[in-house]
mmCIF file of C-alpha atoms in Angstrom:
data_model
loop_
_atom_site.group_PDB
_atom_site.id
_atom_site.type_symbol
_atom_site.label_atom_id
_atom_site.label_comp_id
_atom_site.label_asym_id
_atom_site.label_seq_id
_atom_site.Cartn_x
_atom_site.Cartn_y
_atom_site.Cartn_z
ATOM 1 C CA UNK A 1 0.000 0.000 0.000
ATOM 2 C CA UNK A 2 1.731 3.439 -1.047
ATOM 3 C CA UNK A 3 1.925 6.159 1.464
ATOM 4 C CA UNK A 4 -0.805 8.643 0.176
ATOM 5 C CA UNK A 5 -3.333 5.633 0.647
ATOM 6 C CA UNK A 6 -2.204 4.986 3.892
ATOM 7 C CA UNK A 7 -2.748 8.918 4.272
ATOM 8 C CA UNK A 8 -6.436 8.816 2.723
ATOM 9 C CA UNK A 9 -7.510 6.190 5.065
ATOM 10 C CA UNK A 10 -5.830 7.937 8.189
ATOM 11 C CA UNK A 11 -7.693 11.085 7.343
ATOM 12 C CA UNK A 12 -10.790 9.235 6.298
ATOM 13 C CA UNK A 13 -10.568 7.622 10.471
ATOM 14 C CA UNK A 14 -9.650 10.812 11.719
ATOM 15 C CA UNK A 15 -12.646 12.143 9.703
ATOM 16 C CA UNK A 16 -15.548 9.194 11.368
ATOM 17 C CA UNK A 17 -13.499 10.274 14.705
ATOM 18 C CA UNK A 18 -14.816 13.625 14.228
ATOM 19 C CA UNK A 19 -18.036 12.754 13.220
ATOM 20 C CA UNK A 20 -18.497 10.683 16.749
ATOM 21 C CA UNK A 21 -16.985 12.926 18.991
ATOM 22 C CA UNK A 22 -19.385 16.083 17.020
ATOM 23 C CA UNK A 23 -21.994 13.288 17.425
ATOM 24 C CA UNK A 24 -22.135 12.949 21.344
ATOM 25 C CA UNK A 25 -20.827 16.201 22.967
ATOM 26 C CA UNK A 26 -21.749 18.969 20.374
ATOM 27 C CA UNK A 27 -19.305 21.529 18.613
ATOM 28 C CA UNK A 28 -18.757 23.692 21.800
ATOM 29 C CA UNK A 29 -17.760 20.917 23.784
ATOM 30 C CA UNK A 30 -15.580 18.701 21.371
ATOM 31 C CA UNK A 31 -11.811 19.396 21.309
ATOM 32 C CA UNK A 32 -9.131 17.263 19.992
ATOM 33 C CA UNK A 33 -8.936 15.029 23.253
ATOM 34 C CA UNK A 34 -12.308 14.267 22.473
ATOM 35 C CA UNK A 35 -11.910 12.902 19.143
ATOM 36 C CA UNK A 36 -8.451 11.660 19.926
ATOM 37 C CA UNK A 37 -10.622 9.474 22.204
ATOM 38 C CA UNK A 38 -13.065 8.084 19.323
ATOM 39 C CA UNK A 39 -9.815 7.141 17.219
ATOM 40 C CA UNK A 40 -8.324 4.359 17.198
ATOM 41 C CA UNK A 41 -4.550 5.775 16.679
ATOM 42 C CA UNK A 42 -2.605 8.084 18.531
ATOM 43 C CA UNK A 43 -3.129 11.372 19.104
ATOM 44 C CA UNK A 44 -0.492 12.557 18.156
ATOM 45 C CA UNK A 45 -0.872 11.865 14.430
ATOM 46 C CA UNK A 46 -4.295 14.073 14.263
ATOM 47 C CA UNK A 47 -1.680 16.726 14.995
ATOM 48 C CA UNK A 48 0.518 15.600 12.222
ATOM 49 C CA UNK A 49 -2.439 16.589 10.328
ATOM 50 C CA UNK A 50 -3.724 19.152 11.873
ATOM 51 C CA UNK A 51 -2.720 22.210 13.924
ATOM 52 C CA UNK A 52 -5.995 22.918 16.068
ATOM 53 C CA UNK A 53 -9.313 22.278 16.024
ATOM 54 C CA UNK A 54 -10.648 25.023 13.430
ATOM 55 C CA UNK A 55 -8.212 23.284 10.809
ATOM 56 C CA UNK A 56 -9.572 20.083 11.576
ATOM 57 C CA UNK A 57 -13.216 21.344 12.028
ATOM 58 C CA UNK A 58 -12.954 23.023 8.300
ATOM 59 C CA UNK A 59 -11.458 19.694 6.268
ATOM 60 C CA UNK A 60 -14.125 18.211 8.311
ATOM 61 C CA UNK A 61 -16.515 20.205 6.780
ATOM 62 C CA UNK A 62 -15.123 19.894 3.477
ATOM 63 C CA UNK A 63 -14.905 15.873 3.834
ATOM 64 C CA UNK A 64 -18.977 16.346 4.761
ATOM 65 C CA UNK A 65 -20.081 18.586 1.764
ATOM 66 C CA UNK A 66 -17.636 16.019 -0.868
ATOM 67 C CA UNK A 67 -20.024 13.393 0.530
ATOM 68 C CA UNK A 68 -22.952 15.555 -0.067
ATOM 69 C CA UNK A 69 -21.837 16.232 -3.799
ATOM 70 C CA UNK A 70 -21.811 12.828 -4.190
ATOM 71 C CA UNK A 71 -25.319 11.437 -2.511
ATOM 72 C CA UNK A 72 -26.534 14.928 -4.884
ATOM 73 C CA UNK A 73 -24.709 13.780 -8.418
ATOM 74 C CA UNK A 74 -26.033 10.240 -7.155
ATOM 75 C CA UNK A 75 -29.477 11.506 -7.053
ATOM 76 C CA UNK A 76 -30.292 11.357 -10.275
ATOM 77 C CA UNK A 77 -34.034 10.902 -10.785
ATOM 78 C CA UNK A 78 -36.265 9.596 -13.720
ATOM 79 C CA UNK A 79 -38.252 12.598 -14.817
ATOM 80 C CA UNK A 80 -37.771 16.463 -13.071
ATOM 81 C CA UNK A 81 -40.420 15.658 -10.592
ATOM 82 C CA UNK A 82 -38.974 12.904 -8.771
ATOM 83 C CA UNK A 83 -35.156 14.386 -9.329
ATOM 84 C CA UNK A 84 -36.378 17.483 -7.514
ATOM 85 C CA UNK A 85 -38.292 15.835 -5.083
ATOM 86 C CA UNK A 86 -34.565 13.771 -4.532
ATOM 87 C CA UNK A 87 -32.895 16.988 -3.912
ATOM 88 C CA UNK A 88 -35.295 18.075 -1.536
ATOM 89 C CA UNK A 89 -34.918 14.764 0.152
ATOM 90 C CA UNK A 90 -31.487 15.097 0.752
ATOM 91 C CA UNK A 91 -32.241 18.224 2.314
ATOM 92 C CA UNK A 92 -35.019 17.685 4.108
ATOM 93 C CA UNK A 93 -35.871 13.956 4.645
ATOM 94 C CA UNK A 94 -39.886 13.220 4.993
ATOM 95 C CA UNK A 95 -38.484 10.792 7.538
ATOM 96 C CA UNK A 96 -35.632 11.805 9.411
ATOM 97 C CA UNK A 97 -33.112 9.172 11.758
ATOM 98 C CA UNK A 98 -32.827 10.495 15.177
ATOM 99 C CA UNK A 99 -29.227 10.091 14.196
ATOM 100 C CA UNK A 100 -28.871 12.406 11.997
ATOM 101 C CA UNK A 101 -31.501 14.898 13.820
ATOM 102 C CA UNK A 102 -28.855 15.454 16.533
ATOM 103 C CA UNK A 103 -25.867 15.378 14.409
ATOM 104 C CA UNK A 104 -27.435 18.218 12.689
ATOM 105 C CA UNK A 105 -26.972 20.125 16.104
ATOM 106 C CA UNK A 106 -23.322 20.212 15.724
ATOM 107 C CA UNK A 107 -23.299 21.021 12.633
ATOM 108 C CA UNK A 108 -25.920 24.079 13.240
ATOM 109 C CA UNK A 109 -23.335 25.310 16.296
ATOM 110 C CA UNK A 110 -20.604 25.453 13.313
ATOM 111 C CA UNK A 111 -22.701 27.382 11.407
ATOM 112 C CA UNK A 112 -23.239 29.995 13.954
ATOM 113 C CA UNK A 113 -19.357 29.487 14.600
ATOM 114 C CA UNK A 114 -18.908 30.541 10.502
ATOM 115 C CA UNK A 115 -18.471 34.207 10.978
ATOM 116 C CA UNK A 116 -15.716 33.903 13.223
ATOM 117 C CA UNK A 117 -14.106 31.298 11.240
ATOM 118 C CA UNK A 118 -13.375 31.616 7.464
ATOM 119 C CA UNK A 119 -12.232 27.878 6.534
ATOM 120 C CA UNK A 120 -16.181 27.285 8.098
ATOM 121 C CA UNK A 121 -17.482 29.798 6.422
ATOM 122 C CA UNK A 122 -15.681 28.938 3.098
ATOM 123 C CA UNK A 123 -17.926 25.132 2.968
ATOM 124 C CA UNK A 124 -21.043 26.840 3.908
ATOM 125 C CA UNK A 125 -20.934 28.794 0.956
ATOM 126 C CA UNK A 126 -20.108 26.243 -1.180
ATOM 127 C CA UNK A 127 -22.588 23.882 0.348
ATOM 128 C CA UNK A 128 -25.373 26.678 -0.253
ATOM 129 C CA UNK A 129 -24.266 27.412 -3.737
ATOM 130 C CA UNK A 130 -24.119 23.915 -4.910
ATOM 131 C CA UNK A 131 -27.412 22.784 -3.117
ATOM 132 C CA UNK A 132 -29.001 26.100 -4.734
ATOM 133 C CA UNK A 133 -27.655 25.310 -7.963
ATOM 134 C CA UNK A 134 -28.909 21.716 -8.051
ATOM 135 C CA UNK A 135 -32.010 22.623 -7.104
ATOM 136 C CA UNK A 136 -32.175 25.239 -9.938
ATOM 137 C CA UNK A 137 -30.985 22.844 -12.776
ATOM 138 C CA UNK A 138 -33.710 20.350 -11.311
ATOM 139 C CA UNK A 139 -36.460 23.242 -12.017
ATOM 140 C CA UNK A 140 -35.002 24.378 -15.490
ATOM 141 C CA UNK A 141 -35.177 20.521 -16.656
ATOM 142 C CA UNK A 142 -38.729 20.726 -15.727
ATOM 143 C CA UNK A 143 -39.616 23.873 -17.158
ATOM 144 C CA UNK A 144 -37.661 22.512 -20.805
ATOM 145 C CA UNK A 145 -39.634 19.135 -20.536
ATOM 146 C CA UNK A 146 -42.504 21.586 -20.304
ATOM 147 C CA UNK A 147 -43.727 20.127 -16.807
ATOM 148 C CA UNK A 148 -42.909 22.772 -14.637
ATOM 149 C CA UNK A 149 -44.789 25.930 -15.351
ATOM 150 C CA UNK A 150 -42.102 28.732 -17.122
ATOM 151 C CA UNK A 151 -41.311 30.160 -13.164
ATOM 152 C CA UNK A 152 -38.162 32.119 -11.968
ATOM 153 C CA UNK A 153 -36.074 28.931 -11.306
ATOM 154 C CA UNK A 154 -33.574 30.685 -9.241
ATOM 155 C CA UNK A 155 -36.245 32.728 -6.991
ATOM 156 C CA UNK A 156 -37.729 29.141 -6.296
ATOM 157 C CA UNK A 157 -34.946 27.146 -5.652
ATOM 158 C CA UNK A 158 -33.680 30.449 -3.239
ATOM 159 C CA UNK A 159 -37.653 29.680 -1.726
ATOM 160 C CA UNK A 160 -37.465 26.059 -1.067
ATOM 161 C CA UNK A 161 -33.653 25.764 0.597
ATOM 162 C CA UNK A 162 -34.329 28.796 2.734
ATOM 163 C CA UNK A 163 -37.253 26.751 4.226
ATOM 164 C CA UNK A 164 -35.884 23.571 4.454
ATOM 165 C CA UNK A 165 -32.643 25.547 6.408
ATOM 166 C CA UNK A 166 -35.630 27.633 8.504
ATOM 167 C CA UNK A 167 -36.931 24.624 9.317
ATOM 168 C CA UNK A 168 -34.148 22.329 10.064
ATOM 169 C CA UNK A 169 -32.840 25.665 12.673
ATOM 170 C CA UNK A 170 -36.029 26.306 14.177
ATOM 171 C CA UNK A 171 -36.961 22.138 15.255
ATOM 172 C CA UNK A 172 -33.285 20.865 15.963
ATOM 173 C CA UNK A 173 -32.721 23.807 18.235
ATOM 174 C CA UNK A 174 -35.938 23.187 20.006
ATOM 175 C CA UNK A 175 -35.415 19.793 20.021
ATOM 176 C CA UNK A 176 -38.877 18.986 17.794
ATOM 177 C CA UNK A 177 -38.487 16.768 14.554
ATOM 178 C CA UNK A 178 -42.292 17.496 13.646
ATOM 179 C CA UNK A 179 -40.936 21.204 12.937
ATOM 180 C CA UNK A 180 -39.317 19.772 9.970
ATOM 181 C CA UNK A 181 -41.925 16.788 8.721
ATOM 182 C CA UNK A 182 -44.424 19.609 9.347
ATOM 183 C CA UNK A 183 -42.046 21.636 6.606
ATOM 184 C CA UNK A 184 -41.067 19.174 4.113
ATOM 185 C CA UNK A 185 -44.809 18.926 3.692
ATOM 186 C CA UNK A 186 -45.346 22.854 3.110
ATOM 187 C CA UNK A 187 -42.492 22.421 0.481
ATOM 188 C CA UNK A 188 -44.368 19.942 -1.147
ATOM 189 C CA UNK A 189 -47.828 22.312 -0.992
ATOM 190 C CA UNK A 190 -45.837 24.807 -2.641
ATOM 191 C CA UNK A 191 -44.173 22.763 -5.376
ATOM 192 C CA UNK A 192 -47.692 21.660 -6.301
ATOM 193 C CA UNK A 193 -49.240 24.817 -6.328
ATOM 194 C CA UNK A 194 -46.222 26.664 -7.942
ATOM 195 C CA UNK A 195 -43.953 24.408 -10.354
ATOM 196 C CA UNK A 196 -45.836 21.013 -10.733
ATOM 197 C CA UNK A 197 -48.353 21.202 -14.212
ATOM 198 C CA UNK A 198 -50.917 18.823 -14.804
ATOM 199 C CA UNK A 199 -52.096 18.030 -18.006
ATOM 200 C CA UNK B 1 -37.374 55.873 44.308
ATOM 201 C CA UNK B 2 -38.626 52.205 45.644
ATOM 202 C CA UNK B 3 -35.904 49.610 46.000
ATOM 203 C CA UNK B 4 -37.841 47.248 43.193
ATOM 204 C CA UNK B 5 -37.890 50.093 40.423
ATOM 205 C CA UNK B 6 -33.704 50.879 41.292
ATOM 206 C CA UNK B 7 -33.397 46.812 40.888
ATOM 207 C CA UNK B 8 -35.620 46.974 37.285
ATOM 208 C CA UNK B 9 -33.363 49.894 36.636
ATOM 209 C CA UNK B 10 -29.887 47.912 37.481
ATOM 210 C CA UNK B 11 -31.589 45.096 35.582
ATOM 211 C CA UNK B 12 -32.456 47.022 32.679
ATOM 212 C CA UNK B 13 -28.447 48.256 32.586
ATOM 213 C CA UNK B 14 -27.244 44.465 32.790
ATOM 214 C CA UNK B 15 -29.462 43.768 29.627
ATOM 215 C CA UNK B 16 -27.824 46.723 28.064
ATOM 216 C CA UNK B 17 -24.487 45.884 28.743
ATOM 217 C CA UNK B 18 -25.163 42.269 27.776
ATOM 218 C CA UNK B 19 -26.079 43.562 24.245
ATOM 219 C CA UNK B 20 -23.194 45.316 23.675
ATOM 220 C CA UNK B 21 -20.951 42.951 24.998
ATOM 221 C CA UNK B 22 -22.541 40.568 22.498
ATOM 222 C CA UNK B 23 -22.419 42.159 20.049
ATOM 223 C CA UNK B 24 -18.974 43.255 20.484
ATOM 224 C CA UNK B 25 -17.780 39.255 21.118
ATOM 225 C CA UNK B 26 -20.460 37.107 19.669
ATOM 226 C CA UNK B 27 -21.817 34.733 22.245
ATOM 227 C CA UNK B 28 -19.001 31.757 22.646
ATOM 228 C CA UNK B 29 -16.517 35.152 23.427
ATOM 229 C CA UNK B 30 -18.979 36.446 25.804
ATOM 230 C CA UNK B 31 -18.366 35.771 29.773
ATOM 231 C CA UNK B 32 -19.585 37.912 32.345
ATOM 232 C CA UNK B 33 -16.276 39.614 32.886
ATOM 233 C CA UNK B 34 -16.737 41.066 29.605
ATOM 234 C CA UNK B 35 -20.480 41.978 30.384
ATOM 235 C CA UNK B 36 -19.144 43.902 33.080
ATOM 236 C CA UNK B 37 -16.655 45.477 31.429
ATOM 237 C CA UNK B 38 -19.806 47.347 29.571
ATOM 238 C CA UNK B 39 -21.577 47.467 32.546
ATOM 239 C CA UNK B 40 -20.801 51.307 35.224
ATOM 240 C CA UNK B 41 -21.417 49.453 38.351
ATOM 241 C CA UNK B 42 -19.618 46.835 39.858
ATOM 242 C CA UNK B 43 -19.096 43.280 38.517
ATOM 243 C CA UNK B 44 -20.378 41.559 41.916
ATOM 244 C CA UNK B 45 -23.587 43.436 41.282
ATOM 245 C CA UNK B 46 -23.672 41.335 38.233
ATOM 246 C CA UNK B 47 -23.387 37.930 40.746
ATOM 247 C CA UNK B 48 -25.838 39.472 42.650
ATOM 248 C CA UNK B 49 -28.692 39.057 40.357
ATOM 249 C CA UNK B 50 -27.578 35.721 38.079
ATOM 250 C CA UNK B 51 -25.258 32.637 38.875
ATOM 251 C CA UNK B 52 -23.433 32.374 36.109
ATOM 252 C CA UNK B 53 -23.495 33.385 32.349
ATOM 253 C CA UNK B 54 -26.188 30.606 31.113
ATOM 254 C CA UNK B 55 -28.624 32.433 33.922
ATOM 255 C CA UNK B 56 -27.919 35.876 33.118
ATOM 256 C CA UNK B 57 -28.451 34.891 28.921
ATOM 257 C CA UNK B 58 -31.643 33.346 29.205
ATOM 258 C CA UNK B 59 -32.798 36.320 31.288
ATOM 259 C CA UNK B 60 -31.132 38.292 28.340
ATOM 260 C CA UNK B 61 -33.277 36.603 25.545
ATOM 261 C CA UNK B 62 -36.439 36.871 27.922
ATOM 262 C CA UNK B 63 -35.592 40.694 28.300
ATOM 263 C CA UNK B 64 -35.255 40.871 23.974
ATOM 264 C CA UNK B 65 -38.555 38.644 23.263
ATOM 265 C CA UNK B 66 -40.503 41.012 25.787
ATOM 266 C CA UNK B 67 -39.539 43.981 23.508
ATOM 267 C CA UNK B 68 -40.550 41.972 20.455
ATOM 268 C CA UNK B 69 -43.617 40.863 22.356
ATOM 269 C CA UNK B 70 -44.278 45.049 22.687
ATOM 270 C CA UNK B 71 -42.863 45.593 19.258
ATOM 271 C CA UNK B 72 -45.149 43.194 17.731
ATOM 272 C CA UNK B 73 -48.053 44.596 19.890
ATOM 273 C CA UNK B 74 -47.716 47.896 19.093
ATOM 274 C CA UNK B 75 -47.835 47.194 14.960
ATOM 275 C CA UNK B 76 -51.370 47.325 14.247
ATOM 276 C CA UNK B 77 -51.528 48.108 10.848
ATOM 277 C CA UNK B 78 -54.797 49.859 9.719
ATOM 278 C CA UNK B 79 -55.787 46.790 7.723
ATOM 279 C CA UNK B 80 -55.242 43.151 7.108
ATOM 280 C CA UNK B 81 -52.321 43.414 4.091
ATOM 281 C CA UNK B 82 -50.494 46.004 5.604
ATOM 282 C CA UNK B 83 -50.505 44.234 9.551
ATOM 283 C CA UNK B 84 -49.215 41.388 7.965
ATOM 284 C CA UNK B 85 -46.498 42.656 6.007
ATOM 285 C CA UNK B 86 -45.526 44.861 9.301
ATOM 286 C CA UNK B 87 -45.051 41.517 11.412
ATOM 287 C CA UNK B 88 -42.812 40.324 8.072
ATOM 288 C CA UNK B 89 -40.818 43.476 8.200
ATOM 289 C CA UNK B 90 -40.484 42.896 12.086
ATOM 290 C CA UNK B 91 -38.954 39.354 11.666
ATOM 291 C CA UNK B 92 -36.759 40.132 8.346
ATOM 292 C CA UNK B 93 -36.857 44.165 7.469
ATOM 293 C CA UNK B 94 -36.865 44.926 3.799
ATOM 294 C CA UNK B 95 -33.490 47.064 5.011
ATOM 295 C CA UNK B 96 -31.573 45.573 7.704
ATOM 296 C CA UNK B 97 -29.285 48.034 9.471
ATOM 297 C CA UNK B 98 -25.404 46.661 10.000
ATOM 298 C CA UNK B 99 -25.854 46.759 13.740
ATOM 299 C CA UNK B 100 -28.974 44.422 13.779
ATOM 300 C CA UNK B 101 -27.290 41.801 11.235
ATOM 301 C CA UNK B 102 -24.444 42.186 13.456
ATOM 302 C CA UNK B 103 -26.132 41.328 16.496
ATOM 303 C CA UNK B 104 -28.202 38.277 14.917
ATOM 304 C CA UNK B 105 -24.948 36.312 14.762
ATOM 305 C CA UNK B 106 -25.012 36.259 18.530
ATOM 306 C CA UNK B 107 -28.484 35.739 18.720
ATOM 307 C CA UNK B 108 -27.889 32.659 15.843
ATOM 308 C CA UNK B 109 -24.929 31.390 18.579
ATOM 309 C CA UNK B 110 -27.565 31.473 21.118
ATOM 310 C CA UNK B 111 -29.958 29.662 19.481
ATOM 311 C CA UNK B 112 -27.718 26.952 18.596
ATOM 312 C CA UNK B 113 -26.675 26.726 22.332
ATOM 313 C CA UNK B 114 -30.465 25.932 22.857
ATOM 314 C CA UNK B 115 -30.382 22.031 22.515
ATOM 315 C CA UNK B 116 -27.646 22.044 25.206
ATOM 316 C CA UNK B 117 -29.404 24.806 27.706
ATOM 317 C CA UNK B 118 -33.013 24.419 28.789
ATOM 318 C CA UNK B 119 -33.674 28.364 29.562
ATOM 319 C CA UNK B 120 -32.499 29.302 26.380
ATOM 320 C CA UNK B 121 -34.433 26.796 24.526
ATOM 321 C CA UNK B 122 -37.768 28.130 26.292
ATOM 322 C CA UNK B 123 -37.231 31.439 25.523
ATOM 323 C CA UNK B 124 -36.942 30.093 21.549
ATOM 324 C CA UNK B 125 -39.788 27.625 21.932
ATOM 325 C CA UNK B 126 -41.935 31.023 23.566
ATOM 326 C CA UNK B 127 -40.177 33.275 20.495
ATOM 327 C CA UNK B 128 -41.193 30.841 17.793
ATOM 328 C CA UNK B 129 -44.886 30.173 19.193
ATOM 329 C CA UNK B 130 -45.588 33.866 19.562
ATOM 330 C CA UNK B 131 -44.264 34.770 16.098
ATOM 331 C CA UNK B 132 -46.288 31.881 14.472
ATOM 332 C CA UNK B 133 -49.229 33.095 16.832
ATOM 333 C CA UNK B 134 -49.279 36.890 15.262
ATOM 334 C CA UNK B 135 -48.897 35.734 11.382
ATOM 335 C CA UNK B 136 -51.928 33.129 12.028
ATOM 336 C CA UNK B 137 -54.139 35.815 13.193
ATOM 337 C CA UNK B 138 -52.717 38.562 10.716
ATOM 338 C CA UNK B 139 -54.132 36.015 8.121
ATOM 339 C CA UNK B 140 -57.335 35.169 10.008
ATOM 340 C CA UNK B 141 -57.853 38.721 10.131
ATOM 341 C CA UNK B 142 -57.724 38.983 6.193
ATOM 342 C CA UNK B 143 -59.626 36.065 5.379
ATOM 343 C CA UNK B 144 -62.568 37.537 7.328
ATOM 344 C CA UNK B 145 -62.102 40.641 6.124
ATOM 345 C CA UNK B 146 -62.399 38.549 2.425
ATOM 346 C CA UNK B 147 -59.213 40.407 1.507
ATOM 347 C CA UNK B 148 -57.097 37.093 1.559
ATOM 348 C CA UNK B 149 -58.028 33.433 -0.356
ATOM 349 C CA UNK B 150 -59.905 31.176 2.223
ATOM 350 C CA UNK B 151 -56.097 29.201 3.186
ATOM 351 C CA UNK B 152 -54.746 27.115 5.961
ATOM 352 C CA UNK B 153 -53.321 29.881 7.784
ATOM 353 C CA UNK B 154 -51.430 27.970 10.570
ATOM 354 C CA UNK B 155 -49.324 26.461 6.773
ATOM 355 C CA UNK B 156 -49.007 29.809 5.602
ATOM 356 C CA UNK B 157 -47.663 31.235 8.597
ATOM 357 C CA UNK B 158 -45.469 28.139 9.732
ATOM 358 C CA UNK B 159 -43.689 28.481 5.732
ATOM 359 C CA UNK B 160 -43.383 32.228 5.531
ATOM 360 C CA UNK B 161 -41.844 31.881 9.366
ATOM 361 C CA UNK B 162 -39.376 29.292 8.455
ATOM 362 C CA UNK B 163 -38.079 31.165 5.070
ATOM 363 C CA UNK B 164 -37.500 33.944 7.049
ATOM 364 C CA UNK B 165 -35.821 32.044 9.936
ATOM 365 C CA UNK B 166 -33.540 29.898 7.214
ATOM 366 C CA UNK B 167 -32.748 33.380 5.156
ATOM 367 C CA UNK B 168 -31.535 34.980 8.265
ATOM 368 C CA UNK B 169 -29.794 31.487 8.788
ATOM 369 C CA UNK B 170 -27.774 31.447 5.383
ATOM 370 C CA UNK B 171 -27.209 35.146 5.307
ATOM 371 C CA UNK B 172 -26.140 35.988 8.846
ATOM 372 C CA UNK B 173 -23.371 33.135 9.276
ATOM 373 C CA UNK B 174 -21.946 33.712 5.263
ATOM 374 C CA UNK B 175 -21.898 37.722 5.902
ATOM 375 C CA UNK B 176 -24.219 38.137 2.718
ATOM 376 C CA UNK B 177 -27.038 40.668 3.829
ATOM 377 C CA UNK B 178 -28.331 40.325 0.303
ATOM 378 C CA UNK B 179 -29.429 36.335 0.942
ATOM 379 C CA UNK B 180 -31.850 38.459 3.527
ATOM 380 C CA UNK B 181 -33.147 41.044 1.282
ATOM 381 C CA UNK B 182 -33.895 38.667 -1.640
ATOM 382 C CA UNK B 183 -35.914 36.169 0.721
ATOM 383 C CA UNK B 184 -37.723 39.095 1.412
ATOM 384 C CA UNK B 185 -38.560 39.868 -1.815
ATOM 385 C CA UNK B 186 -39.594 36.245 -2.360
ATOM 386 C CA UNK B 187 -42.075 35.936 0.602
ATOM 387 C CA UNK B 188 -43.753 38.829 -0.547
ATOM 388 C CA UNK B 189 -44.056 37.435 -4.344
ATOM 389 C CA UNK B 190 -44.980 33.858 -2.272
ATOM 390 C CA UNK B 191 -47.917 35.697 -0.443
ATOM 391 C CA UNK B 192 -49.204 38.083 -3.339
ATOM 392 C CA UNK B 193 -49.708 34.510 -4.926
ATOM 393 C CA UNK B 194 -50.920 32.345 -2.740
ATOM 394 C CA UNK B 195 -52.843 35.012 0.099
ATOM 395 C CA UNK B 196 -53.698 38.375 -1.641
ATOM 396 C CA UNK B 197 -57.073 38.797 -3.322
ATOM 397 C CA UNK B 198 -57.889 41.666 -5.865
ATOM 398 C CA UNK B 199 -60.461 43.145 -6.771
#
């Protein structure tokens, strides 16, 4: 096995590390102790690879939204309809794991954290433009298959991930999942009422 | 003067001071040593009234959601269409001055504190209910009035409260005021759609 393999799967442990120490104690109250202690190596190669938390935190980040783009270029559905409704998915499951509802804690504390810290705020924004811009190339498909009514396919897009983020904030900070089934299903309303065209 | 109304008035200071101090340090920077540092009297008078600074916050977002609670009494717009779009402008302002966006990132730190600290996620829970409360009857009000389509008002209000919530969201923790303006925009296209009858 050559060295930068042996590299990819360190970071790849460090990475699942992360995700379990995020997982149980939050962003506040993780540190690199914490996820030293979910990892299975020593410590001291996390700092081989990274200086402090925020550099860790940020390729972290990165590592999460290269997943994303993949599950997203994965999601590639039959007709616009059920490709949208894919997208939306990934954003806003109809069902969601309890898993992921509290890992979505952590990652809402490090996106309050983002304007104190650029390499956060750097994957935010290209999370948001690349969900955006998904979402818009679902709509325009639609609207050239002639099954979406001709509508302002960036304006909705904008529409639909700024709920599903409202959402997602407002019932994992309150601790209510219904918050965001509740949601999913407005999205849905509003699809039908806005994009969808029946013949 | 009474003891009780030189205690609302020492109160009233701590509240003041605990603004600027977060708005100065965002909220993970904020400890009550800093609080006092924007606060005349003396620090212990600070220990005096709260523990420690989870106490003296959730008193802090009780003390903000009362002036909302006055804010949101006191706009009683003359008729259905304009009421509404004053509790809209209350939650996400058409022009958002740099001090408020500034402050919001604290308030977004707090609020993704809230899974971790009961008092601040009652004062959220109490935010979010009230908020909900006042677009529900804003659209009651105007389908009564037979100014607004006969909709489910509680789905209205929940949508148009979590696109504002998610704008603020995306906007706030990039440091891209415009995300907030155009959301605006949008919820106002959204309800001249779906809400708005003419004649």
């Amino acid at each position: 096995m050559s060295e930068s393999s042996d590299d990819a799967e360190t970071t790849d442990e460090i990475m699942r590390a992360t995700y379990r120490a995020l997982f149980q104690h939050g962003y506040s109250a993780t540190t690199i102790s914490k996820i030293a202690d979910e990892f299975d190596k020593s410590k001291s190669l996390i700092y081989y690879h990274y200086e402090d938390k925020e550099e860790l935190l940020g390729a972290f980040l990165e590592y999460l939204l290269d997943q994303l783009e993949s599950d997203l270029a994965a999601s590639d559905g039959e007709d616009p309809k059920s490709h949208l409704l894919e997208v939306v998915d990934l954003l806003l499951p109809s069902e969601l794991e309890d898993e992921r509802f509290t890992f979505l804690r952590a990652l809402l504390e490090l996106r309050a954290q983002a304007p104190y810290h650029e390499s956060y705020r750097e994957q935010f924004e290209r999370s948001d433009e690349l969900v955006v811009s998904l979402l818009v190339d679902a709509i325009e498909w639609g609207i050239e298959e002639d099954v979406f009514r001709a509508v302002n396919s960036r304006e909705v897009a904008e529409f639909v991930y700024s709920t599903a983020y409202g959402a997602i904030e407002r019932g994992v900070t309150v601790d209510d999942p219904s918050v965001l089934h509740e949601n999913r299903g407005y999205i849905e309303s509003y699809l039908e009422a806005t994009l969808f065209k029946y013949s």
